[in-house]
Short mmCIF file of C-alpha atoms in Angstrom, two decimals:
data_model
loop_
_atom_site.label_atom_id
_atom_site.label_comp_id
_atom_site.label_asym_id
_atom_site.label_seq_id
_atom_site.Cartn_x
_atom_site.Cartn_y
_atom_site.Cartn_z
CA LEU A 9 -28.23 69.75 -115.50
CA GLU A 10 -27.52 68.34 -118.96
CA ARG A 11 -27.30 64.82 -117.48
CA CYS A 12 -30.55 65.04 -115.52
CA ASP A 13 -34.05 64.12 -116.59
CA ALA A 14 -35.67 65.91 -113.68
CA LEU A 15 -34.86 68.18 -110.78
CA VAL A 16 -37.07 67.81 -107.73
CA PHE A 17 -37.35 70.52 -105.09
CA ASP A 18 -39.06 70.25 -101.73
CA ARG A 19 -40.05 73.92 -102.05
CA TYR A 20 -39.80 76.36 -104.94
CA ALA A 21 -40.96 79.81 -106.03
CA PRO A 22 -44.69 79.31 -105.23
CA THR A 23 -43.82 78.67 -101.57
CA HIS A 24 -41.99 81.98 -101.31
CA LEU A 25 -44.73 83.84 -103.16
CA ALA A 26 -47.41 82.40 -100.85
CA GLU A 27 -45.30 83.30 -97.81
CA GLY A 28 -45.30 86.96 -98.84
CA ILE A 29 -49.00 86.96 -99.57
CA GLY A 30 -49.78 85.14 -96.31
CA ARG A 31 -47.56 87.20 -94.08
CA TYR A 32 -47.98 90.67 -95.60
CA HIS A 33 -51.52 90.33 -97.02
CA HIS A 34 -50.17 91.24 -100.47
CA ASP A 35 -47.37 90.31 -102.83
CA PRO A 36 -44.42 92.49 -101.71
CA TYR A 37 -42.64 92.31 -105.09
CA SER A 38 -42.00 88.58 -104.71
CA ARG A 39 -43.41 87.88 -108.15
CA GLU A 40 -40.84 90.18 -109.75
CA LEU A 41 -37.93 88.75 -107.72
CA LEU A 42 -38.93 85.13 -108.32
CA ALA A 43 -39.47 85.69 -112.06
CA ALA A 44 -35.72 85.16 -112.56
CA LEU A 45 -36.15 81.47 -111.68
CA PRO A 46 -37.15 78.96 -114.37
CA ALA A 47 -40.84 78.09 -114.41
CA PRO A 48 -41.45 74.57 -113.10
CA ASP A 49 -43.01 71.97 -115.38
CA ARG A 50 -45.09 70.57 -112.52
CA VAL A 51 -45.84 71.70 -108.98
CA PHE A 52 -47.53 69.53 -106.37
CA LEU A 53 -49.28 71.15 -103.45
CA LEU A 54 -49.63 68.77 -100.52
CA ASP A 55 -52.68 70.39 -98.98
CA LEU A 56 -53.42 69.99 -95.30
CA PRO A 57 -56.10 71.71 -93.20
CA GLU A 58 -54.77 73.91 -90.39
CA ALA A 59 -55.93 71.62 -87.56
CA ASP A 60 -54.14 68.64 -89.11
CA ALA A 61 -51.00 70.69 -89.69
CA LEU A 62 -51.00 71.89 -86.08
CA ALA A 63 -51.37 68.32 -84.84
CA ARG A 64 -48.30 67.30 -86.88
CA LEU A 65 -46.36 70.35 -85.74
CA ALA A 66 -47.04 69.54 -82.09
CA ALA A 67 -44.58 66.65 -82.41
CA ARG A 68 -41.72 69.02 -83.30
CA PRO A 69 -39.36 70.10 -80.55
CA VAL A 70 -39.10 73.66 -81.94
CA ARG A 71 -41.90 75.83 -83.28
CA THR A 72 -41.90 79.07 -85.28
CA VAL A 73 -44.01 82.16 -84.82
CA ASP A 74 -46.03 81.30 -87.95
CA GLU A 75 -47.20 77.92 -86.66
CA ASN A 76 -50.63 79.01 -85.47
CA PRO A 77 -54.11 78.59 -86.97
CA TYR A 78 -54.28 82.13 -88.37
CA MET A 79 -50.96 82.09 -90.25
CA LEU A 80 -51.29 78.48 -91.38
CA GLY A 81 -54.72 79.37 -92.75
CA ARG A 82 -53.36 82.39 -94.61
CA TYR A 83 -50.52 80.36 -96.14
CA ARG A 84 -52.90 77.57 -97.11
CA THR A 85 -55.31 80.02 -98.74
CA ALA A 86 -52.47 81.67 -100.67
CA LEU A 87 -50.97 78.35 -101.79
CA ARG A 88 -54.35 76.98 -102.91
CA ALA A 89 -55.12 80.17 -104.86
CA LEU A 90 -51.74 80.05 -106.61
CA ALA A 91 -52.18 76.33 -107.34
CA GLN A 92 -55.60 76.88 -108.87
CA ARG A 93 -54.43 79.92 -110.85
CA ASP A 94 -51.30 78.21 -112.20
CA GLY A 95 -52.70 74.71 -112.71
CA HIS A 96 -50.68 73.00 -110.00
CA LEU A 97 -51.75 69.57 -108.85
CA ILE A 98 -53.34 69.71 -105.39
CA LEU A 99 -52.96 66.50 -103.39
CA ASP A 100 -54.48 65.65 -100.02
CA ALA A 101 -51.61 65.42 -97.52
CA ARG A 102 -53.79 63.22 -95.30
CA ALA A 103 -53.74 60.44 -97.93
CA PRO A 104 -51.45 57.46 -97.37
CA ILE A 105 -47.85 58.25 -98.30
CA ALA A 106 -47.72 55.38 -100.79
CA THR A 107 -50.76 56.75 -102.62
CA THR A 108 -49.33 60.26 -102.79
CA ARG A 109 -45.93 58.98 -103.89
CA GLN A 110 -47.51 56.94 -106.69
CA LEU A 111 -49.57 59.90 -107.93
CA MET A 112 -46.49 62.09 -107.98
CA CYS A 113 -44.32 59.47 -109.70
CA ASP A 114 -46.97 58.85 -112.34
CA GLU A 115 -47.23 62.57 -113.04
CA VAL A 116 -43.45 63.02 -113.24
CA ASP A 117 -43.26 60.06 -115.64
CA ARG A 118 -46.00 61.65 -117.75
CA CYS A 119 -44.14 64.97 -117.84
CA LEU A 120 -40.87 63.27 -118.79
CA ALA A 121 -42.56 61.26 -121.56
CA GLU A 122 -44.16 64.43 -122.87
CA ALA A 123 -40.80 66.24 -122.85
CA ARG A 124 -39.11 63.38 -124.73
CA ALA A 125 -41.83 63.21 -127.39
#
């Protein structure tokens, strides 16, 4: 970690917190359990409406029990609420990949510059 400028995770604590809220309709002590993890400097939520997510999931050979409009909607609602509460950057997952990548890279560069200042 001492040699790194940044660590990038595909998923982190907010994903697990939203899963508990979405699945159980409340936070089943996830907040307390996840509090042991370091707070991220920046979180990106790649937001996608349920219908678009289901269309993408249809291409997968294996599906999970949560891949239905109701559960995807609950997870999306929970993730968006956490993102708004915690100041995470919400990006439209329907945007071109190059556009999203550039927005994320620019924000990571900004965070790194701020940390070095």
